[in-house]
Structures are given as structure tokens and as C-alpha cells.
Coordinates of C-alpha atoms and ligand atoms in Angstrom, one line a residue:
X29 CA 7.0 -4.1 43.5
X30 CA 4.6 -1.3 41.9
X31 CA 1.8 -2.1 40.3
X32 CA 0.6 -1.9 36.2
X33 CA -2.1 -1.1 34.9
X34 CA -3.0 -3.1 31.8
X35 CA -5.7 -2.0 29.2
X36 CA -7.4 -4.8 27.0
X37 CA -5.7 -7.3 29.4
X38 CA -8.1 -10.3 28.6
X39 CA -7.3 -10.1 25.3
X40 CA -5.0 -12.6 22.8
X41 CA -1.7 -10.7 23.6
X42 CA -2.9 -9.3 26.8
X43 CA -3.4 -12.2 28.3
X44 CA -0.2 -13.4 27.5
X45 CA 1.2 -11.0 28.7
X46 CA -0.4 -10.6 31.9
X47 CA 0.7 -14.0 32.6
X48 CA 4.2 -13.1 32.2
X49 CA 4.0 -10.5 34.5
X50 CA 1.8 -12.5 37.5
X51 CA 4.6 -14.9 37.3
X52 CA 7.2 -12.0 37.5
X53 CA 5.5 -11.1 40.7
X54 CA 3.8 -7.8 39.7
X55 CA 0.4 -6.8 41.2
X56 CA -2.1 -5.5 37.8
X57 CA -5.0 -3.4 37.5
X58 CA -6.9 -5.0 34.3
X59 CA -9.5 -2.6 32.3
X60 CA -11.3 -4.3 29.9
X61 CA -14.7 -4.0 27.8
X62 CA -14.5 -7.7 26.6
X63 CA -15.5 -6.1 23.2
X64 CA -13.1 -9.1 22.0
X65 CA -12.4 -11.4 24.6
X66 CA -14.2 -12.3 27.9
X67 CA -13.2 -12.9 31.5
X68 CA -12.3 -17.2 30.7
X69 CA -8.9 -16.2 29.0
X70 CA -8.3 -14.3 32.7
X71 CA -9.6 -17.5 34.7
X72 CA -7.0 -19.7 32.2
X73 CA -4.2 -17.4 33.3
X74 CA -5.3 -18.0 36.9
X75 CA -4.9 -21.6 36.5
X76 CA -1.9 -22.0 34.7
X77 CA -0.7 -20.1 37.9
X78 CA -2.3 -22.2 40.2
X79 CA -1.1 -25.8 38.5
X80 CA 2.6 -23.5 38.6
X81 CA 2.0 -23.0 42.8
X82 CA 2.1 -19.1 42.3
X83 CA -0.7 -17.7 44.3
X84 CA -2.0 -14.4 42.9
X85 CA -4.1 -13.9 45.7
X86 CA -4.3 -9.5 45.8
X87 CA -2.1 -9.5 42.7
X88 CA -5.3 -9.0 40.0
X89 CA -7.9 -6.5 40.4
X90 CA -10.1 -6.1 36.9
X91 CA -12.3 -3.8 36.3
X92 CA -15.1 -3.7 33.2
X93 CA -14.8 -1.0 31.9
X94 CA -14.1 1.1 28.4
X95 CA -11.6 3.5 27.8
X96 CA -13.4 5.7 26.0
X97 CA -14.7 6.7 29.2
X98 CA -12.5 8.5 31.5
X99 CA -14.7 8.3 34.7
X100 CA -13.7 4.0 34.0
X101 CA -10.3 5.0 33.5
X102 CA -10.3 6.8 36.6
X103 CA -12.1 4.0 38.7
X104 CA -8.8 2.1 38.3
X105 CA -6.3 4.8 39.2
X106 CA -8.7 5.3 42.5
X107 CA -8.9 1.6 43.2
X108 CA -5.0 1.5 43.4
X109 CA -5.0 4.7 45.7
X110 CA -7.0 3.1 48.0
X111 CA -5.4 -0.4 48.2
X112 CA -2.3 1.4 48.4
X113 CA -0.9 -0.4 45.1
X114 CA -0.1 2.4 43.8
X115 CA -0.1 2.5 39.6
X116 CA 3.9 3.0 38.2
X117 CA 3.4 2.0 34.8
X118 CA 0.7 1.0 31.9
X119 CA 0.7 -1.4 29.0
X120 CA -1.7 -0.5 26.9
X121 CA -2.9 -3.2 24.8
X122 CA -7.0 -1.6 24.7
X123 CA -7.7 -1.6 20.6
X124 CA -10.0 -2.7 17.9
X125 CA -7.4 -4.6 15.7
X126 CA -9.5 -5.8 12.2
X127 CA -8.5 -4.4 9.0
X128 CA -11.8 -4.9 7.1
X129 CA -14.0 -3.6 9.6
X130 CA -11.8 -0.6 10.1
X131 CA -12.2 0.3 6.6
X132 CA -15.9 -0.6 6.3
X133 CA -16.6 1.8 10.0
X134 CA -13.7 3.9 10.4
X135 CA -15.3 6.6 13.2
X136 CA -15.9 3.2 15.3
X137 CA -11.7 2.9 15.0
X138 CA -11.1 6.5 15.7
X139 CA -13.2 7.3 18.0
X140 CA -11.9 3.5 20.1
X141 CA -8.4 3.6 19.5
X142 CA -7.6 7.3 19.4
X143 CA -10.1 9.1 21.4
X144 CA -9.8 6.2 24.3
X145 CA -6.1 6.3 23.9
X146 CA -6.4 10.1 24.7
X147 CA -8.1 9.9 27.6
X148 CA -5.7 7.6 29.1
X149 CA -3.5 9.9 28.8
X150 CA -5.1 12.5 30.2
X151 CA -6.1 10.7 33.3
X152 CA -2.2 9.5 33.5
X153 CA -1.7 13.2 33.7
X154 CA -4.1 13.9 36.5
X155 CA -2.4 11.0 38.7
X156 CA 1.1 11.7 37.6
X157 CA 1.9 8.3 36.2
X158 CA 4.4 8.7 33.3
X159 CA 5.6 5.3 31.9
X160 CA 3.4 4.0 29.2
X161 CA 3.8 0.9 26.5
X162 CA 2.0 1.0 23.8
X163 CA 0.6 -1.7 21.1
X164 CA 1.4 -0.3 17.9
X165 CA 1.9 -2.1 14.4
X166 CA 4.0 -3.4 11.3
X167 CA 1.4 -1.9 9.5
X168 CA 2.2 1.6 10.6
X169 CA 5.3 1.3 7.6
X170 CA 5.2 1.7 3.9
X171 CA 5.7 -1.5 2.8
X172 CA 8.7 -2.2 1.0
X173 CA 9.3 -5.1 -1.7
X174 CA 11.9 -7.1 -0.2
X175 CA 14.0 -5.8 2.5
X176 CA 13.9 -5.9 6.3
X177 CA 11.4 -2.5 8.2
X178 CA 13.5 -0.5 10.4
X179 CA 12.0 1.7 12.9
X180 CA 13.4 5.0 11.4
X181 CA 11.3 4.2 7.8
X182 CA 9.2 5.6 6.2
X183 CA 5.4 5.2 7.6
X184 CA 2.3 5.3 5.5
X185 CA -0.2 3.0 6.9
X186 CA -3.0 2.0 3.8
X187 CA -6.2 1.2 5.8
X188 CA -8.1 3.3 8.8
X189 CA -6.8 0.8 11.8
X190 CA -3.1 1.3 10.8
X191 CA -4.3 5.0 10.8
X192 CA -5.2 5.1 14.1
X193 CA -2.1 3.7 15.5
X194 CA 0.4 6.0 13.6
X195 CA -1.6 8.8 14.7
X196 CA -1.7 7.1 18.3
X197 CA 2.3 7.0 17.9
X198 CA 2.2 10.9 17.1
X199 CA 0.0 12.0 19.9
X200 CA 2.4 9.9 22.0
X201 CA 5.5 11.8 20.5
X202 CA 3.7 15.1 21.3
X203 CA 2.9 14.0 24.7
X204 CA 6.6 13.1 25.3
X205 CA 8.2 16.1 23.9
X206 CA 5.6 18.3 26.7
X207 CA 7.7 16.7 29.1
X208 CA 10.2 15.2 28.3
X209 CA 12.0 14.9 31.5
X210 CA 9.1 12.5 33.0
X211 CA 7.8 10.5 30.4
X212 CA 8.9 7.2 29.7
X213 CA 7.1 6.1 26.8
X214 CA 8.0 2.5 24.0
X215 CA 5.6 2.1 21.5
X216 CA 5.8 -1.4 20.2
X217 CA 5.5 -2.7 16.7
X218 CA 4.3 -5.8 16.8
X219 CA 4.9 -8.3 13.6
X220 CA 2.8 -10.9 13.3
X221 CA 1.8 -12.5 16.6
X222 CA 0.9 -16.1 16.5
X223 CA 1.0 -19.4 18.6
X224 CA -0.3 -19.8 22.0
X225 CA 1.0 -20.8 25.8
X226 CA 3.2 -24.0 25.6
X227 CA 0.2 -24.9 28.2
X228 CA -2.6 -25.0 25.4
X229 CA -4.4 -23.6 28.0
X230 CA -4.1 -19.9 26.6
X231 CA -4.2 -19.1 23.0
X232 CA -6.0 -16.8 20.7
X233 CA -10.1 -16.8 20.5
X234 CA -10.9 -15.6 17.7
X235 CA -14.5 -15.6 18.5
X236 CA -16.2 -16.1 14.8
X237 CA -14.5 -16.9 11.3
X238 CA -10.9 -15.5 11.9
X239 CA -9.0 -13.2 9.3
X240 CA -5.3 -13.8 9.7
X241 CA -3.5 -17.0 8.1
X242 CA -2.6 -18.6 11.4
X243 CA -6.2 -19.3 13.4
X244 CA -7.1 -20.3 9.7
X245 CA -4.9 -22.8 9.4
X246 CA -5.5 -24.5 12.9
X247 CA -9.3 -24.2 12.1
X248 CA -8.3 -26.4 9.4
X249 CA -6.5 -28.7 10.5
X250 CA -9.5 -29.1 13.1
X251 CA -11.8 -29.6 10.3
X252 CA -13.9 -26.4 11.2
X253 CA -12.7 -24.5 7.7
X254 CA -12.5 -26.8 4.6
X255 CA -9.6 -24.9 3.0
X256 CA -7.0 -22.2 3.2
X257 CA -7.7 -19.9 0.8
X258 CA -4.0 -18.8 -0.2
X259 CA -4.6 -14.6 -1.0
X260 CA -2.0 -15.3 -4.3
X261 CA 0.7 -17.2 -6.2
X262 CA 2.5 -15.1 -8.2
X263 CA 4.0 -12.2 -5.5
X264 CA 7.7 -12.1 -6.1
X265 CA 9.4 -14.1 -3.1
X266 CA 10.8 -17.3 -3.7
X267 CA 7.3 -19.6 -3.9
X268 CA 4.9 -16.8 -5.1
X269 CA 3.1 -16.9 -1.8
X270 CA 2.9 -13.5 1.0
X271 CA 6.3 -13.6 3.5
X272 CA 5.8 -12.6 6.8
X273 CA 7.3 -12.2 10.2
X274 CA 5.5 -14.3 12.9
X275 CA 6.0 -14.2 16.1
X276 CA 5.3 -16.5 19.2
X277 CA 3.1 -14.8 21.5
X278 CA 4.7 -16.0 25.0
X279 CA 8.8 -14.0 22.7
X280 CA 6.0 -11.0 22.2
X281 CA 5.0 -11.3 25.9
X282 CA 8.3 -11.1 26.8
X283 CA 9.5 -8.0 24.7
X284 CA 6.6 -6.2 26.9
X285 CA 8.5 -7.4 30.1
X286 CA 11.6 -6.4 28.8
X287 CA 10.3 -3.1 27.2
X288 CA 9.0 -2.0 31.0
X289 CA 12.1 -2.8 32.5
X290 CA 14.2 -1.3 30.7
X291 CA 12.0 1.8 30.5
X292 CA 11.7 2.3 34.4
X293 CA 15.6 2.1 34.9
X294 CA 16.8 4.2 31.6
X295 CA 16.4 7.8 31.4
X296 CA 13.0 9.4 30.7
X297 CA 12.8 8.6 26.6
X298 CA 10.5 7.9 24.2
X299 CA 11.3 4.7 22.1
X300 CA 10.1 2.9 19.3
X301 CA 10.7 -0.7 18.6
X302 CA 9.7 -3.5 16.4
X303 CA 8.9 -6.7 17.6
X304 CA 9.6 -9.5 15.6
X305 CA 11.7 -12.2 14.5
X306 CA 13.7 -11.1 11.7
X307 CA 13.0 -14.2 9.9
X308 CA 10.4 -14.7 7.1
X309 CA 8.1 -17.5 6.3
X310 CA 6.3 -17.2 3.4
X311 CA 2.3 -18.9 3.4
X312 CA 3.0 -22.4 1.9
X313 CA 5.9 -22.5 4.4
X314 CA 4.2 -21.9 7.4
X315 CA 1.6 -24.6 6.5
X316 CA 4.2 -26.6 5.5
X317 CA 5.7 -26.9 8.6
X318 CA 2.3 -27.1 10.4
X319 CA 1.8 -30.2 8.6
X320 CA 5.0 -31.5 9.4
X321 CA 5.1 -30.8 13.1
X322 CA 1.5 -31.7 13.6
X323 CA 1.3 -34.6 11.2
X324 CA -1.4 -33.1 10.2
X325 CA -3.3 -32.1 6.5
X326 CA -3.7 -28.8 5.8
X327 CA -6.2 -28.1 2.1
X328 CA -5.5 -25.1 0.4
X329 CA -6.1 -24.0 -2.9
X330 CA -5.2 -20.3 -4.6
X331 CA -7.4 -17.0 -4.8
X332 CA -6.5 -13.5 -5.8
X333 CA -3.9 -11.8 -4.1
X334 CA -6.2 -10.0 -1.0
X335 CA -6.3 -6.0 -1.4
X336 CA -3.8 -3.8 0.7
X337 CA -1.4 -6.8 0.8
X338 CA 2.3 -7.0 0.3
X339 CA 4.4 -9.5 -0.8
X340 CA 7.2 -9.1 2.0
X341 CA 6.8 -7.8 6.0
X342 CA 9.8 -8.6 8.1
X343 CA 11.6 -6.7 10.6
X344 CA 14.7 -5.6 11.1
X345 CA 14.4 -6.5 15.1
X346 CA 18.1 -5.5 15.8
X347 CA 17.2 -2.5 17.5
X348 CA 15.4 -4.3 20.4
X349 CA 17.4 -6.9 21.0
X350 CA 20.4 -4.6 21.1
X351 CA 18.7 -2.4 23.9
X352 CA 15.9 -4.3 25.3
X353 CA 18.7 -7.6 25.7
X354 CA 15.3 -9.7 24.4
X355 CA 15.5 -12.1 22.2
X356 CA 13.0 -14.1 20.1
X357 CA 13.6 -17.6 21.6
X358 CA 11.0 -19.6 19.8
X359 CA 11.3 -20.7 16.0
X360 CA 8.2 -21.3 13.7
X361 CA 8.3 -25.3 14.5
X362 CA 7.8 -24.3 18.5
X363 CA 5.0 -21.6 17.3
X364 CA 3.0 -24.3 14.9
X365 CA 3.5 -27.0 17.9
X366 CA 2.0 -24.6 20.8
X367 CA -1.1 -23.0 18.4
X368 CA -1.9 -26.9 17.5
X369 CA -2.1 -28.1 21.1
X370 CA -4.0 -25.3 22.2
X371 CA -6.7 -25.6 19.0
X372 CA -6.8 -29.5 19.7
X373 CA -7.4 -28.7 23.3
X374 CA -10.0 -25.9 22.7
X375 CA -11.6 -27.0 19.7
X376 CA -14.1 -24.1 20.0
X377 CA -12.0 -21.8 22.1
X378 CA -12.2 -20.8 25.5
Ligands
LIG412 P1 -7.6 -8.6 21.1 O1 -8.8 -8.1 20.3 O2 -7.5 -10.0 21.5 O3 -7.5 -7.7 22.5 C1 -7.9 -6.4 22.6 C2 -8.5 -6.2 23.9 O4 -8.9 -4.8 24.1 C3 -9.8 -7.0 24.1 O5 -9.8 -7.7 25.4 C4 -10.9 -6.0 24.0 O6 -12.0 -6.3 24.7 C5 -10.2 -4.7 24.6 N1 -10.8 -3.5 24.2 C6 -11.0 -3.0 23.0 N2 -11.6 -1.8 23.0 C7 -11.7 -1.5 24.3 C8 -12.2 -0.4 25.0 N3 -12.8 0.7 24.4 N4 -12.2 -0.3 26.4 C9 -11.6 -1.4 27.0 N5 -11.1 -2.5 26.4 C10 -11.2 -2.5 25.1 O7 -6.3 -8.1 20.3 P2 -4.8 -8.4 20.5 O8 -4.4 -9.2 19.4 O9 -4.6 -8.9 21.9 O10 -4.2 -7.0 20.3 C11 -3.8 -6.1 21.4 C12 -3.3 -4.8 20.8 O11 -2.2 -5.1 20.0 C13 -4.3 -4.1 20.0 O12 -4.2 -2.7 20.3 C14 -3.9 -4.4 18.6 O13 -4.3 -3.3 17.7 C15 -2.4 -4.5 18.7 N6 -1.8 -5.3 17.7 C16 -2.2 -6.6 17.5 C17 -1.7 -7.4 16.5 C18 -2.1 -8.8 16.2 O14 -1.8 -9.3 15.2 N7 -2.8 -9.5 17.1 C19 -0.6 -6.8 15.7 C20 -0.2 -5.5 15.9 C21 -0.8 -4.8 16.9
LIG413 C1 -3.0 -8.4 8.6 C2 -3.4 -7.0 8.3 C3 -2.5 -6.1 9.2 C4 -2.7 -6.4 10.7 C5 -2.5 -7.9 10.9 C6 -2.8 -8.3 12.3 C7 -4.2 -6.9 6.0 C8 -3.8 -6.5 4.6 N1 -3.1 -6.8 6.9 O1 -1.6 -8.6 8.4 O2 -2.8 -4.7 8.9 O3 -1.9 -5.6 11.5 O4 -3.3 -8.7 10.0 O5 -4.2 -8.3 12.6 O6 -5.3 -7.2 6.3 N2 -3.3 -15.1 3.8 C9 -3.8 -16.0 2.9 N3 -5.1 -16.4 3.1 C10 -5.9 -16.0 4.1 C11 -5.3 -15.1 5.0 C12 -4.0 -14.6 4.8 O7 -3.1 -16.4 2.0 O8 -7.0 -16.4 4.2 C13 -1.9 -14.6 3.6 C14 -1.8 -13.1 3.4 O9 -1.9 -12.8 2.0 C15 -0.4 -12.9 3.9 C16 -0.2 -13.9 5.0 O10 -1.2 -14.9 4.8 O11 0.6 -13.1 2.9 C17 -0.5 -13.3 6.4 O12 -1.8 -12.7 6.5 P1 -2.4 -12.2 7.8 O13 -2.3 -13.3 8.8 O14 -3.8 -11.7 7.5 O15 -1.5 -11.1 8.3 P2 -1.0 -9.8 7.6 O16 -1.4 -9.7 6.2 O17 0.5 -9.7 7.8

């Protein structure tokens, strides 16, 4: 079996992922900066594989390193020529991902997610790799008020991250059509990834206060944050609170399994896909059934509706399963029971 090369590997869907594929019996090539992460979410992957009986001895080779510099890049593709693992494919997971801080240092998210993402490519050039998957977003889309996202609508991201990844989708539509008989490109959007490993070994670190509703409300339920804050009560969906699409991390991981597959034995292409559920949960839902599965209390109380939000982000996810034959096989009781154990395990992460 060929070998992938997987950017940002140590981080929340990274890991995951990489995970997936060990067990799958593929040999990776990890570059990561641990801007976001560090090398315990790698060692947790290791033992989950270990306590499983899968040795992954000559199966993981990381490399530190930061993809805005190509020489790094390069180190990897060399590393695989000489161990004769030679690199087929890459997943491409290797982002800054925060909203707020995008907006407050936008050249930091240009100049990561773009310029690094450029010179992947280029270096993919040099050693003739083709096949490429590629983290986008939901956020890419203009939202709409209360229908399902299809791939084919419109796009018109609001904020400097989901800049950089339509723009990251553009270059990689340009970089298809120079060749469009070798490139095999999917560019993923991802819904709203949440949950963790049904081992509670692996989850997501959210190293400091986190941002997203989820890691708020098992920091809550932990007693580590007082209170969810709910970001309004009067949006236009059936309790007044945000609805959203989430998605458990291991049905994510797998879409990226599937995703490669099907890209390596299909015709050179360049697809674009949404991963998600399909099904909406709106904010009091979600910690609703939290509460329920977990028997657990979650505090909230209501704020001001948070700015660039929308009352409604599903997906249609029709198109993936149709093609990819992935399904989304976990529901939102599974996702609240998996992120639970893993917080109650890792009270302060990894
Ligand atoms: P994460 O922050 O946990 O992981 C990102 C990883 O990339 C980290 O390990 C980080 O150290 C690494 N990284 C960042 N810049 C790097 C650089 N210059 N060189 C090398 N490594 C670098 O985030 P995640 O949730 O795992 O997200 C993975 C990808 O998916 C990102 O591109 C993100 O934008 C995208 N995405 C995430 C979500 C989400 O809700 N988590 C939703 C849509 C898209
Ligand atoms: C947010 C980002 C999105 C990014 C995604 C993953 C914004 C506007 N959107 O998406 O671009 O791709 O994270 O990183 O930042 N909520 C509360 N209280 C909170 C936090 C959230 O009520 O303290 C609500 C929100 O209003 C929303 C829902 O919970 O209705 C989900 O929010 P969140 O987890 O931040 O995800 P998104 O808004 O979908």
C-alpha cells in the first residue's frame, strides 16, 4: 500500500483521521508545526493502536515542520524517497481555523493557509504527486435562511479564515484545470465537527477558552466554565436558538477515507463535497440531549445573537454519500456520549 502524506496531522480532525488510516494499514508522513496541537494527541493514536494489537512499527514518520516553508515540505517528500515509501496521496488538514482571530490578523491567515497551501502544491509538482484532499469549510457558502447548502451554491464567505479557504478552493480549481488529466483533487466541506474517539482517549484540545458551542458545553458540564452563553433567542428556527449540522469526528474521519478511495480509483477529477449530516440541531437541543445522555447539568443563560452568525447551516450531504458510498453512521446521542467520556477522562486535555 502507498503512503500519505498528511499536513496538520496532530491536530483535532487530523488525528482522527490518522487513526483511521493506521488501522486501514496505510504507512503516513505527518508535517506538523504543533501551532495547535502537540505530539500527545499522536502518542494517544499510538495507543489506541497498541490496546487494538495493530503494530504501527514503520507505518508513522512525523516530521516538525511548517508549511509555509517549502524546504520542510520537501524534507518529507525526500524522507519517503529514501525509505522507499513513496508519497501517492496527501490530506491536507495544515490550517489556522479561528474566526475572531482571523478577522482581528488577517495576513497571519493568508499568508498560513494560502501561501503554505501554495507551496504544497508546488512541491507536489516537483515530485509528481497529484491526488490531494483538502479541508475546506461550510463557511465558504452564503448562508441561507432555512434550507439545506448544496455544493453548487452560491459562496461568499463573511470573515478572513472563510476567505482563505474559498480562495484555497480556487487555486485548487486552477491547479486542476493545468492538468486535468493527472490531478485528482476533493476539497471537503466540513459542517460542524464535534465529539471525540468512542475510546475517550482522542478528542479535541482546545488548548485555552474554546470558541465553538460543543468544547463549551463539556467544559461545563466539567465545571471549568460557569455557563453557556447562548449567542441569541429570537433567530427564526423553531426554539429561537442557532441550528447547525454536527458532525462526529470518527463519520468525518471516515468521509476522508472514503474521499481518497474513491479519488485514486475514479478518473482524474476535481470534486467538491460537503460533509455533514443533513440533520440540524438547534443550541438548546444539543444541550438538551447532552444533559440527557450524560445525566448531566448544563447552565446557560441568553446573550446577543454573536456577529457573522446565521440562524440555519445544514448540508445537503446527498452528494457524498451518493458517490463517496459514506454515510454519517453516528447520531447526536452517540456524538454527546463520546465528547463526554473523553472530557471526563481528560479533564484538562491531553
Ligand atoms: P486544529 O487546529 O486542531 O489542527 C490544525 C493542525 O494544523 C494543527 O496540528 C496545527 O499545528 C497544524 N498547522 C497549522 N498551521 C501549520 C503550518 N503552517 N505548518 C504545519 N502545521 C500547521 O484544527 P482542526 O479542527 O483539526 O482542523 C483541520 C482543518 O480543517 C483546518 O484546515 C481547518 O481550517 C479545517 N476545518 C475545521 C473545522 C472545525 O470545525 N474543526 C471546520 C471546517 C474546516
Ligand atoms: C463557527 C464559525 C465558522 C467555523 C466554525 C468551526 C462563526 C460565526 N462561525 O461556526 O466560521 O467554520 O465555527 O470553527 O464564528 N453558540 C452559542 N454560544 C457560544 C458559542 C456558540 O450560542 O458560546 C451558538 C452559535 O450562535 C451557533 C452554534 O452555537 O448557533 C454553533 O456555534 P459554533 O460552535 O461557534 O459553530 P459555527 O457558528 O457553526
Amino acid at each position: 500500500m502507498k503512503s500519505i502524506f498528511v499536513t496538520g496531522g496532530a491536530g483535532f480532525i487530523g488525528s482522527h483521521t490518522c487513526l483511521l488510516l493506521l488501522e486501514k494499514g496505510f504507512t503516513l508522513f505527518l508535517l506538523d508545526l504543533f501551532v495547535t496541537s502537540s505530539q500527545k494527541s499522536l502518542k494517544r493514536v499510538s495507543l489506541i493502536l497498541r490496546k487494538k494489537g495493530i503494530d504501527i512499527k514503520g507505518k508513522i514518520y512525523l516530521v516538525e515542520g511548517d508549511i509555509k516553508n517549502k524546504y520542510d515540505i520537501e524534507r518529507v517528500f525526500k524522507m519517503s524517497f529514501e525509505l522507499n515509501k513513496i508519497i501517492e496521496s496527501v490530506i491536507h488538514f495544515a490550517g489556522l481555523k479561528s474566526v475572531a482571530e482571523s478577522v482581528k490578523n488577517p495576513g497571519l491567515y493568508w499568508e498560513n493557509n494560502v501561501n503554505g497551501t501554495i507551496n504544497l502544491l508546488k512541491v507536489m509538482e516537483k515530485y509528481n504527486c497529484k491526488n490531494i484532499v483538502f479541508s475546506s469549510s461550510a463557511t465558504v457558502y452564503k448562508a441561507k435562511s432555512n434550507a439545506p447548502l448544496f455544493e453548487n451554491d452560491i459562496c461568499e464567505p463573511v470573515n478572513p479564515y472563510g476567505n482563505t479557504k474559498l480562495t484555497i478552493e480556487r487555486l485548487l480549481k486552477d491547479i486542476y484545470n493545468s492538468d486535468p488529466s493527472k490531478w485528482r483533487i476533493a476539497s471537503l466541506r466540513y459542517f460542524n465537527p464535534v465529539g471525540a474517539h468512542e475510546s475517550g482517549l482522542l478528542g479535541e484540545d482546545t488548548l485555552g477558552k474554546p470558541n465553538n458551542i460543543y468544547p463549551l458545553i463539556t467544559q461545563v458540564a466539567i465545571g471549568k466554565i460557569k455557563e453557556i452563553k447562548i449567542f441569541g433567542s429570537d433567530w427564526p428556527t423553531i426554539d429561537g436558538t442557532g441550528i447547525r449540522d454536527y458532525i462526529h469526528i470518527m463519520d468525518l474521519a471516515e468521509g476522508h477515507f472514503s474521499a481518497l478511495n474513491y479519488l485514486l480509483k475514479e478518473k482524474p477529477q476535481f470534486l467538491t463535497l460537503n460533509l455533514g449530516t443533513g440533520i440540524g440541531t438547534s443550541v438548546l437541543e444539543l444541550i438538551r440531549c447532552f444533559e440527557k445522555v450524560n445525566n448531566v447539568e448544563i447552565p446557560y443563560s441568553f446573550d446577543n445573537r454573536r456577529v457573522g452568525d446565521n440562524a440555519f447551516v445544514m448540508a445537503d450531504n446527498s452528494l457524498a454519500k451518493k458517490i463517496l458510498n459514506w454515510i454519517p453512521k453516528r447520531n447526536i446521542e452517540d456524538i454527546c456520549r463520546d465528547g463526554w467520556n473523553w472530557q471526563l477522562k481528560n479533564p484538562n486535555g491531553y
